[in-house]
Amino acid sequence: MDRIPIFRELLSASILLALITSLLYISGASYISSYLTEWGVEPSLIKTNTQEVLIQGATVWFIGGINVVIPALMIGLAVFFPFYLVREISKSPVARKISLKIYGIFSSKNNANLEPPAIFKFLAKCIAQFFLILISLLLFLLFFYQLLDLSSSLGVERALNEYKEFSTNKVKNENIFSRKKTFTIEGKDVKGYLIANSDSLIVLYLPSINKTSEQLKIVPLKSIGNIKSRITKKII
């Protein structure tokens, strides 16, 4: 007998986990797709592994939690607090006496308690459940739309910020080694920035140098002979 509730809990947890994982994957895929599209790269060319997509999705959710959930929580508390305050005040003896006096004025002992027919109760219950399902579906679709919009806007914002930094060679928050690297492509050295890569392709942004205009190159990974990067800061 005890196995049935445990099975239901495991089933509910599995469904919830599958739903969260799916939403994480969709938001991560939307972020990567918008990022590559803003760079002018066809997203279908760059095959991203599932782990990276889920990590990007989790990052989007974290940023979304800061920008959306926390303000929504504050608004929810602001709306909930007055109702909570009224409920607590209504528990006091003085409030109870006042409410009983007001109720006694408007109520009459001679009024009959009229009950609607059972069919009306049943129809009202069905209509209420129907509208509850519709509202729940609407809220889920609204959440899904906002999630995709947030993922897409963050991907576009990252691409624009990177282009601004790469095109001026002023990259912020450099690591130990510079993001600008020297790539040896078919025996020729070019300096640029790695935008994305897959198992077979690599996307490079080559800023303008002298009379050479800026370029975005998508080259086979096997054509890259060497990748070098200069050190930007020393760790003692």
mmCIF file of C-alpha atoms in Angstrom:
data_model
loop_
_atom_site.group_PDB
_atom_site.id
_atom_site.type_symbol
_atom_site.label_atom_id
_atom_site.label_comp_id
_atom_site.label_asym_id
_atom_site.label_seq_id
_atom_site.Cartn_x
_atom_site.Cartn_y
_atom_site.Cartn_z
ATOM 1 C CA MET A 1 0.000 0.000 0.000
ATOM 2 C CA ASP A 2 2.899 2.371 0.757
ATOM 3 C CA ARG A 3 4.388 1.895 -2.703
ATOM 4 C CA ILE A 4 1.590 3.741 -4.505
ATOM 5 C CA PRO A 5 2.237 7.200 -2.939
ATOM 6 C CA ILE A 6 5.999 6.762 -3.450
ATOM 7 C CA PHE A 7 5.425 5.818 -7.093
ATOM 8 C CA ARG A 8 3.235 8.882 -7.590
ATOM 9 C CA GLU A 9 5.851 11.133 -6.019
ATOM 10 C CA LEU A 10 8.589 9.651 -8.204
ATOM 11 C CA LEU A 11 6.397 10.051 -11.292
ATOM 12 C CA SER A 12 5.632 13.681 -10.421
ATOM 13 C CA ALA A 13 9.316 14.386 -9.766
ATOM 14 C CA SER A 14 10.297 12.755 -13.069
ATOM 15 C CA ILE A 15 7.756 14.812 -15.024
ATOM 16 C CA LEU A 16 8.889 18.027 -13.306
ATOM 17 C CA LEU A 17 12.555 17.215 -13.962
ATOM 18 C CA ALA A 18 11.844 16.464 -17.629
ATOM 19 C CA LEU A 19 9.906 19.732 -17.989
ATOM 20 C CA ILE A 20 12.670 21.819 -16.374
ATOM 21 C CA THR A 21 15.364 20.116 -18.473
ATOM 22 C CA SER A 22 13.373 20.748 -21.658
ATOM 23 C CA LEU A 23 12.906 24.439 -20.792
ATOM 24 C CA LEU A 24 16.605 24.761 -19.945
ATOM 25 C CA TYR A 25 17.560 23.224 -23.286
ATOM 26 C CA ILE A 26 15.152 25.431 -25.240
ATOM 27 C CA SER A 27 16.345 28.618 -23.544
ATOM 28 C CA GLY A 28 20.006 27.641 -24.059
ATOM 29 C CA ALA A 29 19.428 26.787 -27.713
ATOM 30 C CA SER A 30 17.596 30.104 -28.241
ATOM 31 C CA TYR A 31 20.501 31.990 -26.641
ATOM 32 C CA ILE A 32 23.146 30.294 -28.810
ATOM 33 C CA SER A 33 21.056 30.606 -31.975
ATOM 34 C CA SER A 34 20.495 34.349 -31.444
ATOM 35 C CA TYR A 35 24.174 34.863 -30.622
ATOM 36 C CA LEU A 36 25.351 33.155 -33.817
ATOM 37 C CA THR A 37 22.655 34.788 -35.949
ATOM 38 C CA GLU A 38 23.681 38.253 -34.745
ATOM 39 C CA TRP A 39 27.237 37.448 -35.820
ATOM 40 C CA GLY A 40 25.925 36.435 -39.240
ATOM 41 C CA VAL A 41 26.546 32.720 -38.739
ATOM 42 C CA GLU A 42 23.924 30.148 -39.668
ATOM 43 C CA PRO A 43 23.190 28.335 -36.361
ATOM 44 C CA SER A 44 22.754 24.991 -38.134
ATOM 45 C CA LEU A 45 26.446 25.074 -39.132
ATOM 46 C CA ILE A 46 27.651 24.979 -35.525
ATOM 47 C CA LYS A 47 26.598 21.840 -33.702
ATOM 48 C CA THR A 48 26.606 22.528 -29.970
ATOM 49 C CA ASN A 49 26.688 19.641 -27.514
ATOM 50 C CA THR A 50 23.823 19.164 -25.088
ATOM 51 C CA GLN A 51 25.907 19.935 -21.999
ATOM 52 C CA GLU A 52 26.889 23.390 -23.270
ATOM 53 C CA VAL A 53 23.299 24.155 -24.280
ATOM 54 C CA LEU A 54 22.034 23.259 -20.782
ATOM 55 C CA ILE A 55 24.774 25.368 -19.160
ATOM 56 C CA GLN A 56 23.797 28.366 -21.284
ATOM 57 C CA GLY A 57 20.157 27.745 -20.403
ATOM 58 C CA ALA A 58 20.999 27.695 -16.690
ATOM 59 C CA THR A 59 22.921 30.965 -17.121
ATOM 60 C CA VAL A 60 19.892 32.544 -18.781
ATOM 61 C CA TRP A 61 17.656 31.365 -15.948
ATOM 62 C CA PHE A 62 20.073 32.796 -13.378
ATOM 63 C CA ILE A 63 20.131 36.190 -15.075
ATOM 64 C CA GLY A 64 16.382 36.019 -15.573
ATOM 65 C CA GLY A 65 15.958 35.234 -11.889
ATOM 66 C CA ILE A 66 17.850 38.371 -10.968
ATOM 67 C CA ASN A 67 15.992 40.606 -13.445
ATOM 68 C CA VAL A 68 12.507 39.069 -13.258
ATOM 69 C CA VAL A 69 11.915 36.784 -10.289
ATOM 70 C CA ILE A 70 13.249 39.090 -7.575
ATOM 71 C CA PRO A 71 11.120 42.107 -8.671
ATOM 72 C CA ALA A 72 8.133 39.784 -9.086
ATOM 73 C CA LEU A 73 8.733 38.453 -5.563
ATOM 74 C CA MET A 74 8.813 41.976 -4.177
ATOM 75 C CA ILE A 75 5.559 42.830 -5.957
ATOM 76 C CA GLY A 76 3.992 39.596 -4.695
ATOM 77 C CA LEU A 77 4.993 40.413 -1.125
ATOM 78 C CA ALA A 78 3.603 43.932 -1.508
ATOM 79 C CA VAL A 79 0.279 42.517 -2.712
ATOM 80 C CA PHE A 80 0.173 39.693 -0.163
ATOM 81 C CA PHE A 81 1.099 41.750 2.911
ATOM 82 C CA PRO A 82 -2.158 43.805 3.096
ATOM 83 C CA PHE A 83 -4.256 40.613 2.923
ATOM 84 C CA TYR A 84 -2.072 39.001 5.575
ATOM 85 C CA LEU A 85 -2.413 42.092 7.751
ATOM 86 C CA VAL A 86 -6.202 42.115 7.404
ATOM 87 C CA ARG A 87 -6.366 38.416 8.286
ATOM 88 C CA GLU A 88 -4.277 38.897 11.411
ATOM 89 C CA ILE A 89 -6.334 41.916 12.495
ATOM 90 C CA SER A 90 -9.559 39.958 11.955
ATOM 91 C CA LYS A 91 -8.409 37.414 14.565
ATOM 92 C CA SER A 92 -8.509 40.002 17.357
ATOM 93 C CA PRO A 93 -11.570 40.005 19.700
ATOM 94 C CA VAL A 94 -12.387 43.639 18.908
ATOM 95 C CA ALA A 95 -12.475 42.996 15.159
ATOM 96 C CA ARG A 96 -14.661 39.923 15.697
ATOM 97 C CA LYS A 97 -17.193 41.900 17.757
ATOM 98 C CA ILE A 98 -17.352 44.658 15.141
ATOM 99 C CA SER A 99 -17.820 42.169 12.303
ATOM 100 C CA LEU A 100 -20.575 40.331 14.203
ATOM 101 C CA LYS A 101 -22.431 43.597 14.789
ATOM 102 C CA ILE A 102 -22.163 44.590 11.126
ATOM 103 C CA TYR A 103 -23.273 41.118 10.044
ATOM 104 C CA GLY A 104 -26.224 41.265 12.455
ATOM 105 C CA ILE A 105 -27.452 44.496 10.920
ATOM 106 C CA PHE A 106 -27.505 43.188 7.348
ATOM 107 C CA SER A 107 -28.695 39.648 8.100
ATOM 108 C CA SER A 108 -32.231 38.597 8.829
ATOM 109 C CA LYS A 109 -33.385 35.475 10.604
ATOM 110 C CA ASN A 110 -36.462 35.217 8.416
ATOM 111 C CA ASN A 111 -34.534 34.998 5.150
ATOM 112 C CA ALA A 112 -34.671 31.534 3.650
ATOM 113 C CA ASN A 113 -31.448 29.886 2.601
ATOM 114 C CA LEU A 114 -32.041 29.409 -1.124
ATOM 115 C CA GLU A 115 -29.822 26.809 -2.775
ATOM 116 C CA PRO A 116 -29.404 26.685 -6.581
ATOM 117 C CA PRO A 117 -30.317 23.441 -8.392
ATOM 118 C CA ALA A 118 -27.679 20.709 -8.491
ATOM 119 C CA ILE A 119 -27.317 20.980 -12.284
ATOM 120 C CA PHE A 120 -26.377 24.676 -11.912
ATOM 121 C CA LYS A 121 -23.743 23.801 -9.311
ATOM 122 C CA PHE A 122 -22.307 21.152 -11.604
ATOM 123 C CA LEU A 123 -22.190 23.524 -14.598
ATOM 124 C CA ALA A 124 -20.594 26.261 -12.508
ATOM 125 C CA LYS A 125 -17.941 23.833 -11.288
ATOM 126 C CA CYS A 126 -17.161 22.655 -14.856
ATOM 127 C CA ILE A 127 -16.938 26.237 -16.144
ATOM 128 C CA ALA A 128 -14.643 27.217 -13.272
ATOM 129 C CA GLN A 129 -12.346 24.242 -13.953
ATOM 130 C CA PHE A 130 -12.329 25.021 -17.681
ATOM 131 C CA PHE A 131 -11.317 28.643 -17.091
ATOM 132 C CA LEU A 132 -8.713 27.530 -14.549
ATOM 133 C CA ILE A 133 -7.111 25.268 -17.189
ATOM 134 C CA LEU A 134 -7.198 28.076 -19.754
ATOM 135 C CA ILE A 135 -5.622 30.555 -17.341
ATOM 136 C CA SER A 136 -2.912 28.037 -16.382
ATOM 137 C CA LEU A 137 -2.159 27.373 -20.063
ATOM 138 C CA LEU A 138 -2.076 31.108 -20.778
ATOM 139 C CA LEU A 139 0.346 31.733 -17.916
ATOM 140 C CA PHE A 140 2.601 28.899 -19.097
ATOM 141 C CA LEU A 141 2.633 30.226 -22.677
ATOM 142 C CA LEU A 142 3.373 33.718 -21.387
ATOM 143 C CA PHE A 143 6.242 32.369 -19.280
ATOM 144 C CA PHE A 144 7.540 30.371 -22.268
ATOM 145 C CA TYR A 145 7.398 33.441 -24.542
ATOM 146 C CA GLN A 146 9.176 35.626 -21.981
ATOM 147 C CA LEU A 147 11.820 32.932 -21.496
ATOM 148 C CA LEU A 148 12.555 32.733 -25.236
ATOM 149 C CA ASP A 149 12.553 36.523 -25.530
ATOM 150 C CA LEU A 150 14.996 36.840 -22.631
ATOM 151 C CA SER A 151 17.281 34.120 -24.048
ATOM 152 C CA SER A 152 17.285 35.716 -27.483
ATOM 153 C CA SER A 153 17.920 39.252 -26.193
ATOM 154 C CA LEU A 154 20.820 38.090 -24.002
ATOM 155 C CA GLY A 155 22.418 36.291 -26.967
ATOM 156 C CA VAL A 156 22.097 39.384 -29.170
ATOM 157 C CA GLU A 157 23.439 41.615 -26.391
ATOM 158 C CA ARG A 158 26.498 39.407 -25.937
ATOM 159 C CA ALA A 159 27.238 39.430 -29.680
ATOM 160 C CA LEU A 160 26.942 43.222 -29.884
ATOM 161 C CA ASN A 161 29.183 43.744 -26.856
ATOM 162 C CA GLU A 162 31.806 41.363 -28.226
ATOM 163 C CA TYR A 163 31.781 43.031 -31.638
ATOM 164 C CA LYS A 164 32.268 46.426 -30.007
ATOM 165 C CA GLU A 165 35.248 45.126 -28.032
ATOM 166 C CA PHE A 166 36.791 43.011 -30.796
ATOM 167 C CA SER A 167 36.505 45.653 -33.516
ATOM 168 C CA THR A 168 38.347 48.185 -31.346
ATOM 169 C CA ASN A 169 40.772 45.648 -29.820
ATOM 170 C CA LYS A 170 39.646 46.764 -26.346
ATOM 171 C CA VAL A 171 38.541 43.569 -24.662
ATOM 172 C CA LYS A 172 37.395 43.949 -21.069
ATOM 173 C CA ASN A 173 38.134 41.443 -18.309
ATOM 174 C CA GLU A 174 40.973 39.683 -20.071
ATOM 175 C CA ASN A 175 42.130 36.373 -18.635
ATOM 176 C CA ILE A 176 45.751 35.279 -18.245
ATOM 177 C CA PHE A 177 46.035 34.960 -22.019
ATOM 178 C CA SER A 178 44.555 37.401 -24.516
ATOM 179 C CA ARG A 179 41.343 36.514 -26.335
ATOM 180 C CA LYS A 180 42.967 37.784 -29.514
ATOM 181 C CA LYS A 181 44.894 34.857 -30.944
ATOM 182 C CA THR A 182 47.117 34.085 -33.886
ATOM 183 C CA PHE A 183 45.642 31.329 -36.057
ATOM 184 C CA THR A 184 47.735 29.462 -38.577
ATOM 185 C CA ILE A 185 45.364 28.680 -41.443
ATOM 186 C CA GLU A 186 46.914 26.640 -44.254
ATOM 187 C CA GLY A 187 50.363 27.989 -43.432
ATOM 188 C CA LYS A 188 49.296 31.648 -43.147
ATOM 189 C CA ASP A 189 49.104 33.493 -39.812
ATOM 190 C CA VAL A 190 46.055 35.662 -39.119
ATOM 191 C CA LYS A 191 45.107 37.485 -35.914
ATOM 192 C CA GLY A 192 41.558 37.419 -34.693
ATOM 193 C CA TYR A 193 39.009 36.233 -32.165
ATOM 194 C CA LEU A 194 37.344 32.855 -31.793
ATOM 195 C CA ILE A 195 33.565 33.246 -31.950
ATOM 196 C CA ALA A 196 32.369 29.641 -31.985
ATOM 197 C CA ASN A 197 33.394 26.176 -33.046
ATOM 198 C CA SER A 198 32.030 22.701 -33.579
ATOM 199 C CA ASP A 199 33.649 19.337 -34.235
ATOM 200 C CA SER A 200 34.399 20.298 -37.836
ATOM 201 C CA LEU A 201 34.131 24.106 -38.183
ATOM 202 C CA ILE A 202 35.564 27.169 -36.486
ATOM 203 C CA VAL A 203 34.212 30.740 -36.663
ATOM 204 C CA LEU A 204 36.743 33.592 -36.505
ATOM 205 C CA TYR A 205 36.373 37.350 -36.404
ATOM 206 C CA LEU A 206 39.343 39.160 -37.972
ATOM 207 C CA PRO A 207 39.400 42.873 -37.108
ATOM 208 C CA SER A 208 40.528 45.525 -39.563
ATOM 209 C CA ILE A 209 44.330 45.739 -39.852
ATOM 210 C CA ASN A 210 45.962 48.469 -41.957
ATOM 211 C CA LYS A 211 44.137 48.397 -45.284
ATOM 212 C CA THR A 212 42.547 45.007 -44.704
ATOM 213 C CA SER A 213 38.841 45.245 -43.851
ATOM 214 C CA GLU A 214 37.312 43.259 -41.016
ATOM 215 C CA GLN A 215 36.162 39.732 -41.846
ATOM 216 C CA LEU A 216 34.153 36.887 -40.403
ATOM 217 C CA LYS A 217 35.590 33.546 -41.456
ATOM 218 C CA ILE A 218 34.148 30.073 -41.153
ATOM 219 C CA VAL A 219 36.893 27.577 -41.874
ATOM 220 C CA PRO A 220 37.276 23.818 -41.426
ATOM 221 C CA LEU A 221 38.837 22.939 -38.109
ATOM 222 C CA LYS A 222 41.352 20.649 -39.795
ATOM 223 C CA SER A 223 42.789 23.626 -41.710
ATOM 224 C CA ILE A 224 43.930 25.218 -38.434
ATOM 225 C CA GLY A 225 47.579 24.304 -37.976
ATOM 226 C CA ASN A 226 48.291 26.251 -34.794
ATOM 227 C CA ILE A 227 46.681 28.652 -32.307
ATOM 228 C CA LYS A 228 48.818 31.071 -30.277
ATOM 229 C CA SER A 229 47.895 33.675 -27.694
ATOM 230 C CA ARG A 230 49.968 36.279 -25.870
ATOM 231 C CA ILE A 231 50.007 36.528 -22.081
ATOM 232 C CA THR A 232 48.216 39.551 -20.627
ATOM 233 C CA LYS A 233 49.079 39.303 -16.921
ATOM 234 C CA LYS A 234 51.498 37.349 -14.827
ATOM 235 C CA ILE A 235 50.503 35.302 -11.813
ATOM 236 C CA ILE A 236 53.091 35.395 -9.022
#
